Amino acid sequence: MIFKTRGENDELELFQFLRVRKKLEIEEENNFTYLEKGWLGEKQFDNMLLDLPNECLILNNLLLKVNNTFFQIDSLLLTQKKINIFEVKNYEGDYFFKNDRLHMISGKEIKNPHIQITRSESLFRQLLQELRFNIAVESQVIFINPEFYLYEAPVNAPFVFHAQLGRFLKNLNETVSASTISGSHMRFAEKLASLHITQNPYSRLPAYTYEELEKGIVCRGGCGCLDLEDSNRHTLICKKCGFVEGKESAILRSIEEFRFLFPEKRITVDVIYNWCKVIKSKKIIQKLLSKNFDLVLFGRGSYYVDKMKK
Ligand SMILES: [Zn+2]
């Protein structure tokens, strides 16, 4: 069973919001593509693990720290006698292995995931010692993409290629079927989940300011543009793809986006009016804010906050 879900990827979400409203640098755009692809691969692997029997605990996306060193685990599977840690790679295309290094066919060297997982495994063992939980640990790199090919793949590396995944999962299935999860496993999983660090110290987020971002409401119809038209009382229509959305939900979405991007800024009618840009009537925004938020009276600087729970 899933003990800790992968959750949302704030980093990816930030990129998704920003790239509609700002031209990203090439390096940022590459970083986004890499993150998005990796995330998709991890989600795919999550789905595969869902078919395992219940006598296991799955913890997805753990960022942990031991002796002041951070390490990340894409997926962790806890069974009665063993912990598997998985590093999922969604690489695509032809690669080759030479002198313990991984290269794209163009020659460009990329991080060797074997080294990466060996490091994570070693740090994880240290953490186990600290927590005084004695259990065998095994790690694997999962190459999830069927379009990935590795020339000169080392036979003894802990790699699982797409063509091997079916058999690999079948073996896991047998291990889990023979396993029994006890209270101490549950407590250990709880402890691990509680140690997960939410703020990723490695994230390289693009810098941005309110002023430089293009304003408007993002179309939800899949085209993702900002070209919505307010020509109707209750709905907005996308000039590009024709998608129609209720005005209220579109504005609320934009408020959430604004809060995500600018958690330190105060929400006022004027701010949201400027941010949404396409909404003609300030009144609608004011009504919506009053309905969904509490007003903090502060003269001309009155602003809205989350509703107090009653
Ligand atoms: Zn559209």
mmCIF file of C-alpha atoms and ligand atoms in Angstrom:
data_model
loop_
_atom_site.group_PDB
_atom_site.id
_atom_site.type_symbol
_atom_site.label_atom_id
_atom_site.label_comp_id
_atom_site.label_asym_id
_atom_site.label_seq_id
_atom_site.Cartn_x
_atom_site.Cartn_y
_atom_site.Cartn_z
ATOM 1 C CA MET A 1 0.000 0.000 0.000
ATOM 2 C CA ILE A 2 1.031 3.589 -0.584
ATOM 3 C CA PHE A 3 2.206 5.060 2.674
ATOM 4 C CA LYS A 4 3.457 8.384 1.311
ATOM 5 C CA THR A 5 2.290 9.692 -2.037
ATOM 6 C CA ARG A 6 4.516 11.551 -4.445
ATOM 7 C CA GLY A 7 2.539 14.712 -3.774
ATOM 8 C CA GLU A 8 2.680 17.749 -5.974
ATOM 9 C CA ASN A 9 5.829 19.008 -7.574
ATOM 10 C CA ASP A 10 6.015 22.681 -6.596
ATOM 11 C CA GLU A 11 9.112 23.239 -8.649
ATOM 12 C CA LEU A 12 7.466 21.926 -11.778
ATOM 13 C CA GLU A 13 4.279 23.844 -11.084
ATOM 14 C CA LEU A 14 6.232 27.062 -10.727
ATOM 15 C CA PHE A 15 7.888 26.476 -14.078
ATOM 16 C CA GLN A 16 4.525 25.730 -15.673
ATOM 17 C CA PHE A 17 3.066 28.976 -14.353
ATOM 18 C CA LEU A 18 6.080 31.062 -15.276
ATOM 19 C CA ARG A 19 6.731 29.925 -18.798
ATOM 20 C CA VAL A 20 3.301 31.142 -19.910
ATOM 21 C CA ARG A 21 4.009 34.603 -18.558
ATOM 22 C CA LYS A 22 7.693 35.039 -19.212
ATOM 23 C CA LYS A 23 10.260 33.954 -21.758
ATOM 24 C CA LEU A 24 12.578 31.586 -19.928
ATOM 25 C CA GLU A 25 16.304 31.350 -20.563
ATOM 26 C CA ILE A 26 17.328 28.338 -22.626
ATOM 27 C CA GLU A 27 18.927 26.719 -19.597
ATOM 28 C CA GLU A 28 15.760 27.220 -17.550
ATOM 29 C CA GLU A 29 13.656 25.791 -20.344
ATOM 30 C CA ASN A 30 15.964 22.732 -20.505
ATOM 31 C CA ASN A 31 15.753 22.371 -16.771
ATOM 32 C CA PHE A 32 11.954 22.440 -17.022
ATOM 33 C CA THR A 33 11.900 19.770 -19.746
ATOM 34 C CA TYR A 34 14.226 17.579 -17.705
ATOM 35 C CA LEU A 35 12.122 17.991 -14.563
ATOM 36 C CA GLU A 36 8.865 17.339 -16.358
ATOM 37 C CA LYS A 37 10.155 14.241 -18.083
ATOM 38 C CA GLY A 38 11.619 12.872 -14.866
ATOM 39 C CA TRP A 39 8.372 13.516 -13.021
ATOM 40 C CA LEU A 40 6.319 11.743 -15.680
ATOM 41 C CA GLY A 41 8.631 8.728 -15.461
ATOM 42 C CA GLU A 42 8.305 8.613 -11.692
ATOM 43 C CA LYS A 43 4.508 8.785 -11.895
ATOM 44 C CA GLN A 44 4.545 5.948 -14.402
ATOM 45 C CA PHE A 45 6.571 3.826 -12.020
ATOM 46 C CA ASP A 46 4.188 4.708 -9.157
ATOM 47 C CA ASN A 47 1.358 3.271 -11.196
ATOM 48 C CA MET A 48 3.238 0.039 -11.753
ATOM 49 C CA LEU A 49 3.806 -0.410 -8.022
ATOM 50 C CA LEU A 50 0.086 0.066 -7.380
ATOM 51 C CA ASP A 51 -0.519 -3.498 -8.526
ATOM 52 C CA LEU A 52 1.595 -4.967 -5.724
ATOM 53 C CA PRO A 53 -0.220 -6.830 -2.944
ATOM 54 C CA ASN A 54 -0.920 -4.975 0.298
ATOM 55 C CA GLU A 55 1.813 -6.409 2.503
ATOM 56 C CA CYS A 56 4.298 -3.669 1.710
ATOM 57 C CA LEU A 57 4.662 0.035 2.354
ATOM 58 C CA ILE A 58 5.526 2.385 -0.477
ATOM 59 C CA LEU A 59 6.990 5.832 0.170
ATOM 60 C CA ASN A 60 7.385 8.006 -2.886
ATOM 61 C CA ASN A 61 9.617 11.011 -3.240
ATOM 62 C CA LEU A 62 11.653 11.289 -0.080
ATOM 63 C CA LEU A 63 14.197 14.017 0.487
ATOM 64 C CA LEU A 64 16.240 13.053 3.522
ATOM 65 C CA LYS A 65 19.271 14.264 5.364
ATOM 66 C CA VAL A 66 21.937 12.400 7.268
ATOM 67 C CA ASN A 67 25.140 13.903 8.711
ATOM 68 C CA ASN A 68 24.233 17.177 7.031
ATOM 69 C CA THR A 69 24.097 15.571 3.603
ATOM 70 C CA PHE A 70 20.905 15.567 1.572
ATOM 71 C CA PHE A 71 19.816 12.670 -0.569
ATOM 72 C CA GLN A 72 16.715 11.869 -2.513
ATOM 73 C CA ILE A 73 14.829 8.643 -3.034
ATOM 74 C CA ASP A 74 12.369 8.458 -5.918
ATOM 75 C CA SER A 75 10.520 5.441 -4.517
ATOM 76 C CA LEU A 76 11.015 3.224 -1.520
ATOM 77 C CA LEU A 77 9.428 -0.168 -1.018
ATOM 78 C CA LEU A 78 9.399 -1.623 2.472
ATOM 79 C CA THR A 79 8.658 -5.319 2.854
ATOM 80 C CA GLN A 80 9.111 -7.597 5.834
ATOM 81 C CA LYS A 81 12.805 -8.331 5.378
ATOM 82 C CA LYS A 82 14.023 -5.797 2.877
ATOM 83 C CA ILE A 83 13.897 -2.246 1.635
ATOM 84 C CA ASN A 84 14.201 -1.524 -2.066
ATOM 85 C CA ILE A 85 15.102 1.956 -3.106
ATOM 86 C CA PHE A 86 14.462 2.978 -6.682
ATOM 87 C CA GLU A 87 15.915 5.702 -8.821
ATOM 88 C CA VAL A 88 13.685 6.210 -11.856
ATOM 89 C CA LYS A 89 15.189 7.538 -15.083
ATOM 90 C CA ASN A 90 13.080 8.547 -18.035
ATOM 91 C CA TYR A 91 15.983 8.797 -20.483
ATOM 92 C CA GLU A 92 15.152 8.393 -24.129
ATOM 93 C CA GLY A 93 17.384 7.587 -27.116
ATOM 94 C CA ASP A 94 20.751 5.863 -27.480
ATOM 95 C CA TYR A 95 23.418 6.002 -24.800
ATOM 96 C CA PHE A 96 26.645 4.149 -24.168
ATOM 97 C CA PHE A 97 28.653 3.127 -21.155
ATOM 98 C CA LYS A 98 32.402 3.547 -21.096
ATOM 99 C CA ASN A 99 34.869 3.462 -18.175
ATOM 100 C CA ASP A 100 32.040 3.642 -15.661
ATOM 101 C CA ARG A 101 30.662 6.723 -17.345
ATOM 102 C CA LEU A 102 27.377 7.215 -19.099
ATOM 103 C CA HIS A 103 27.314 9.145 -22.364
ATOM 104 C CA MET A 104 24.679 10.195 -24.826
ATOM 105 C CA ILE A 105 25.429 8.916 -28.308
ATOM 106 C CA SER A 106 26.544 12.455 -29.171
ATOM 107 C CA GLY A 107 29.366 11.929 -26.676
ATOM 108 C CA LYS A 108 27.985 14.232 -23.993
ATOM 109 C CA GLU A 109 28.543 12.738 -20.570
ATOM 110 C CA ILE A 110 25.646 12.687 -18.160
ATOM 111 C CA LYS A 111 25.424 11.707 -14.499
ATOM 112 C CA ASN A 112 25.907 7.998 -14.002
ATOM 113 C CA PRO A 113 22.787 6.874 -12.124
ATOM 114 C CA HIS A 114 24.694 3.903 -10.730
ATOM 115 C CA ILE A 115 26.946 6.296 -8.802
ATOM 116 C CA GLN A 116 23.918 8.314 -7.784
ATOM 117 C CA ILE A 117 22.025 5.321 -6.379
ATOM 118 C CA THR A 118 25.125 3.917 -4.664
ATOM 119 C CA ARG A 119 25.503 7.230 -2.862
ATOM 120 C CA SER A 120 21.820 7.309 -1.877
ATOM 121 C CA GLU A 121 21.964 3.721 -0.681
ATOM 122 C CA SER A 122 25.022 4.379 1.453
ATOM 123 C CA LEU A 123 23.476 7.481 3.014
ATOM 124 C CA PHE A 124 20.235 5.622 3.584
ATOM 125 C CA ARG A 125 22.125 2.852 5.431
ATOM 126 C CA GLN A 126 23.645 5.510 7.684
ATOM 127 C CA LEU A 127 20.174 6.817 8.386
ATOM 128 C CA LEU A 128 18.976 3.300 9.210
ATOM 129 C CA GLN A 129 21.790 2.982 11.727
ATOM 130 C CA GLU A 130 20.858 6.279 13.268
ATOM 131 C CA LEU A 131 17.257 5.145 13.557
ATOM 132 C CA ARG A 132 18.360 1.724 14.802
ATOM 133 C CA PHE A 133 16.284 -0.108 12.261
ATOM 134 C CA ASN A 134 17.997 -3.224 11.052
ATOM 135 C CA ILE A 135 16.942 -4.411 7.611
ATOM 136 C CA ALA A 136 18.551 -5.350 4.279
ATOM 137 C CA VAL A 137 18.696 -2.623 1.632
ATOM 138 C CA GLU A 138 18.807 -3.082 -2.107
ATOM 139 C CA SER A 139 18.696 -0.455 -4.797
ATOM 140 C CA GLN A 140 17.818 -0.355 -8.461
ATOM 141 C CA VAL A 141 17.850 2.157 -11.266
ATOM 142 C CA ILE A 142 14.681 1.819 -13.308
ATOM 143 C CA PHE A 143 14.979 2.930 -16.927
ATOM 144 C CA ILE A 144 11.300 3.372 -17.565
ATOM 145 C CA ASN A 145 11.306 4.599 -21.144
ATOM 146 C CA PRO A 146 10.871 1.929 -23.867
ATOM 147 C CA GLU A 147 12.770 4.200 -26.259
ATOM 148 C CA PHE A 148 15.925 4.076 -24.149
ATOM 149 C CA TYR A 149 18.841 1.937 -25.275
ATOM 150 C CA LEU A 150 22.174 1.528 -23.534
ATOM 151 C CA TYR A 151 25.131 0.152 -25.474
ATOM 152 C CA GLU A 152 27.776 -1.702 -23.457
ATOM 153 C CA ALA A 153 25.507 -1.848 -20.446
ATOM 154 C CA PRO A 154 27.397 -3.323 -17.497
ATOM 155 C CA VAL A 155 25.842 -6.694 -16.653
ATOM 156 C CA ASN A 156 26.318 -6.378 -12.914
ATOM 157 C CA ALA A 157 24.989 -2.849 -12.497
ATOM 158 C CA PRO A 158 21.640 -2.664 -10.665
ATOM 159 C CA PHE A 159 19.850 -1.523 -13.801
ATOM 160 C CA VAL A 160 16.342 -2.548 -14.773
ATOM 161 C CA PHE A 161 15.552 -1.776 -18.396
ATOM 162 C CA HIS A 162 12.089 -1.409 -19.804
ATOM 163 C CA ALA A 163 12.177 -4.852 -21.404
ATOM 164 C CA GLN A 164 12.968 -6.371 -17.991
ATOM 165 C CA LEU A 165 10.350 -4.489 -16.008
ATOM 166 C CA GLY A 166 7.624 -7.121 -16.359
ATOM 167 C CA ARG A 167 9.801 -9.832 -14.847
ATOM 168 C CA PHE A 168 11.182 -7.471 -12.251
ATOM 169 C CA LEU A 169 7.702 -6.523 -11.056
ATOM 170 C CA LYS A 170 6.678 -10.173 -11.009
ATOM 171 C CA ASN A 171 9.578 -10.940 -8.674
ATOM 172 C CA LEU A 172 8.687 -7.992 -6.476
ATOM 173 C CA ASN A 173 5.141 -9.260 -6.402
ATOM 174 C CA GLU A 174 6.334 -12.621 -5.084
ATOM 175 C CA THR A 175 8.478 -10.959 -2.425
ATOM 176 C CA VAL A 176 5.550 -8.857 -1.259
ATOM 177 C CA SER A 177 3.186 -11.840 -1.280
ATOM 178 C CA ALA A 178 5.535 -13.649 1.103
ATOM 179 C CA SER A 179 5.884 -10.643 3.389
ATOM 180 C CA THR A 180 4.020 -9.551 6.532
ATOM 181 C CA ILE A 181 4.035 -5.949 7.641
ATOM 182 C CA SER A 182 4.149 -5.408 11.400
ATOM 183 C CA GLY A 183 3.703 -2.478 13.740
ATOM 184 C CA SER A 184 7.427 -1.796 13.780
ATOM 185 C CA HIS A 185 7.432 -1.480 9.977
ATOM 186 C CA MET A 186 4.568 0.990 10.242
ATOM 187 C CA ARG A 187 6.352 3.031 12.885
ATOM 188 C CA PHE A 188 9.510 3.077 10.818
ATOM 189 C CA ALA A 189 7.585 4.254 7.731
ATOM 190 C CA GLU A 190 5.975 6.972 9.832
ATOM 191 C CA LYS A 191 9.369 8.073 11.060
ATOM 192 C CA LEU A 192 10.779 8.210 7.526
ATOM 193 C CA ALA A 193 7.819 10.177 6.237
ATOM 194 C CA SER A 194 8.221 12.629 9.109
ATOM 195 C CA LEU A 195 11.873 13.147 8.188
ATOM 196 C CA HIS A 196 11.000 14.113 4.614
ATOM 197 C CA ILE A 197 12.201 17.622 3.865
ATOM 198 C CA THR A 198 9.777 19.635 1.770
ATOM 199 C CA GLN A 199 12.051 22.503 0.814
ATOM 200 C CA ASN A 200 14.419 21.203 -1.836
ATOM 201 C CA PRO A 201 17.845 22.827 -1.379
ATOM 202 C CA TYR A 202 18.864 21.776 -4.882
ATOM 203 C CA SER A 203 16.057 23.388 -6.791
ATOM 204 C CA ARG A 204 17.236 25.938 -9.301
ATOM 205 C CA LEU A 205 14.232 28.122 -9.764
ATOM 206 C CA PRO A 206 14.145 30.956 -12.242
ATOM 207 C CA ALA A 207 14.087 34.432 -10.766
ATOM 208 C CA TYR A 208 11.015 36.528 -11.520
ATOM 209 C CA THR A 209 9.289 39.713 -10.511
ATOM 210 C CA TYR A 210 5.636 40.699 -10.594
ATOM 211 C CA GLU A 211 6.312 43.499 -13.047
ATOM 212 C CA GLU A 212 7.957 41.397 -15.717
ATOM 213 C CA LEU A 213 5.287 38.690 -15.827
ATOM 214 C CA GLU A 214 2.613 38.974 -18.464
ATOM 215 C CA LYS A 215 -0.795 39.415 -16.849
ATOM 216 C CA GLY A 216 -4.003 37.645 -17.747
ATOM 217 C CA ILE A 217 -5.848 34.404 -17.061
ATOM 218 C CA VAL A 218 -4.342 31.207 -18.415
ATOM 219 C CA CYS A 219 -6.639 29.181 -20.663
ATOM 220 C CA ARG A 220 -7.470 25.831 -19.138
ATOM 221 C CA GLY A 221 -8.462 24.317 -22.459
ATOM 222 C CA GLY A 222 -5.049 22.901 -23.150
ATOM 223 C CA CYS A 223 -3.703 25.690 -25.344
ATOM 224 C CA GLY A 224 -2.374 27.430 -22.235
ATOM 225 C CA CYS A 225 -2.459 30.925 -23.694
ATOM 226 C CA LEU A 226 -3.440 34.153 -21.935
ATOM 227 C CA ASP A 227 -5.807 35.277 -24.653
ATOM 228 C CA LEU A 228 -9.170 35.045 -22.944
ATOM 229 C CA GLU A 229 -12.087 37.299 -23.700
ATOM 230 C CA ASP A 230 -14.631 38.648 -21.229
ATOM 231 C CA SER A 231 -17.632 39.152 -23.456
ATOM 232 C CA ASN A 232 -20.272 37.350 -21.500
ATOM 233 C CA ARG A 233 -21.740 37.746 -18.026
ATOM 234 C CA HIS A 234 -20.731 34.414 -16.578
ATOM 235 C CA THR A 235 -18.074 32.944 -18.817
ATOM 236 C CA LEU A 236 -14.728 33.621 -20.473
ATOM 237 C CA ILE A 237 -13.858 32.330 -23.899
ATOM 238 C CA CYS A 238 -10.394 31.563 -25.229
ATOM 239 C CA LYS A 239 -9.715 33.460 -28.442
ATOM 240 C CA LYS A 240 -7.260 30.799 -29.520
ATOM 241 C CA CYS A 241 -8.917 27.450 -28.834
ATOM 242 C CA GLY A 242 -12.493 28.464 -28.031
ATOM 243 C CA PHE A 243 -12.514 26.874 -24.576
ATOM 244 C CA VAL A 244 -15.225 28.309 -22.343
ATOM 245 C CA GLU A 245 -14.809 28.540 -18.584
ATOM 246 C CA GLY A 246 -16.973 29.962 -15.827
ATOM 247 C CA LYS A 247 -15.703 33.366 -14.774
ATOM 248 C CA GLU A 248 -15.708 32.533 -11.075
ATOM 249 C CA SER A 249 -13.618 29.418 -11.411
ATOM 250 C CA ALA A 250 -11.199 31.157 -13.784
ATOM 251 C CA ILE A 251 -10.691 34.059 -11.387
ATOM 252 C CA LEU A 252 -10.303 31.781 -8.366
ATOM 253 C CA ARG A 253 -7.729 29.757 -10.258
ATOM 254 C CA SER A 254 -5.824 32.910 -11.068
ATOM 255 C CA ILE A 255 -5.909 34.010 -7.436
ATOM 256 C CA GLU A 256 -4.426 30.668 -6.405
ATOM 257 C CA GLU A 257 -1.758 31.012 -9.055
ATOM 258 C CA PHE A 258 -0.967 34.521 -7.853
ATOM 259 C CA ARG A 259 -0.677 33.333 -4.257
ATOM 260 C CA PHE A 260 1.594 30.501 -5.301
ATOM 261 C CA LEU A 261 3.908 32.816 -7.231
ATOM 262 C CA PHE A 262 3.803 35.691 -4.751
ATOM 263 C CA PRO A 263 3.087 34.307 -1.297
ATOM 264 C CA GLU A 264 4.384 37.502 0.305
ATOM 265 C CA LYS A 265 2.077 39.875 -1.570
ATOM 266 C CA ARG A 266 -1.243 41.057 -0.205
ATOM 267 C CA ILE A 267 -4.439 40.254 -2.044
ATOM 268 C CA THR A 268 -6.556 43.276 -2.865
ATOM 269 C CA VAL A 269 -9.217 43.959 -5.450
ATOM 270 C CA ASP A 270 -6.818 46.100 -7.474
ATOM 271 C CA VAL A 271 -4.027 43.546 -7.377
ATOM 272 C CA ILE A 272 -6.257 40.728 -8.597
ATOM 273 C CA TYR A 273 -7.906 43.015 -11.140
ATOM 274 C CA ASN A 274 -4.479 43.814 -12.608
ATOM 275 C CA TRP A 275 -3.324 40.229 -12.405
ATOM 276 C CA CYS A 276 -6.380 38.847 -14.230
ATOM 277 C CA LYS A 277 -6.267 41.744 -16.697
ATOM 278 C CA VAL A 278 -9.103 40.518 -18.925
ATOM 279 C CA ILE A 279 -11.924 40.858 -16.407
ATOM 280 C CA LYS A 280 -13.746 44.063 -17.233
ATOM 281 C CA SER A 281 -15.630 44.590 -14.006
ATOM 282 C CA LYS A 282 -13.841 45.197 -10.707
ATOM 283 C CA LYS A 283 -17.134 44.521 -8.987
ATOM 284 C CA ILE A 284 -17.076 40.860 -9.937
ATOM 285 C CA ILE A 285 -13.636 40.499 -8.445
ATOM 286 C CA GLN A 286 -14.653 42.273 -5.290
ATOM 287 C CA LYS A 287 -17.741 40.076 -4.899
ATOM 288 C CA LEU A 288 -15.708 36.939 -5.441
ATOM 289 C CA LEU A 289 -13.032 37.966 -2.965
ATOM 290 C CA SER A 290 -15.620 38.866 -0.312
ATOM 291 C CA LYS A 291 -17.323 35.530 -0.807
ATOM 292 C CA ASN A 292 -14.187 33.397 -0.579
ATOM 293 C CA PHE A 293 -11.904 35.354 1.734
ATOM 294 C CA ASP A 294 -12.030 37.462 4.883
ATOM 295 C CA LEU A 295 -11.396 41.175 4.542
ATOM 296 C CA VAL A 296 -8.830 42.758 6.838
ATOM 297 C CA LEU A 297 -9.820 46.393 7.147
ATOM 298 C CA PHE A 298 -6.863 48.690 6.830
ATOM 299 C CA GLY A 299 -8.187 51.878 5.296
ATOM 300 C CA ARG A 300 -7.144 52.164 1.682
ATOM 301 C CA GLY A 301 -4.779 49.235 2.202
ATOM 302 C CA SER A 302 -7.490 46.709 3.111
ATOM 303 C CA TYR A 303 -6.659 43.214 1.958
ATOM 304 C CA TYR A 304 -8.033 39.710 1.901
ATOM 305 C CA VAL A 305 -6.869 36.650 3.798
ATOM 306 C CA ASP A 306 -8.005 33.043 4.049
ATOM 307 C CA LYS A 307 -11.354 32.662 5.739
ATOM 308 C CA MET A 308 -11.119 31.972 9.451
ATOM 309 C CA LYS A 309 -12.422 28.528 10.225
ATOM 310 C CA LYS A 310 -15.608 28.823 12.215
HETATM 311 ZN ZN ZN B 1 -7.272 28.181 -25.192
#
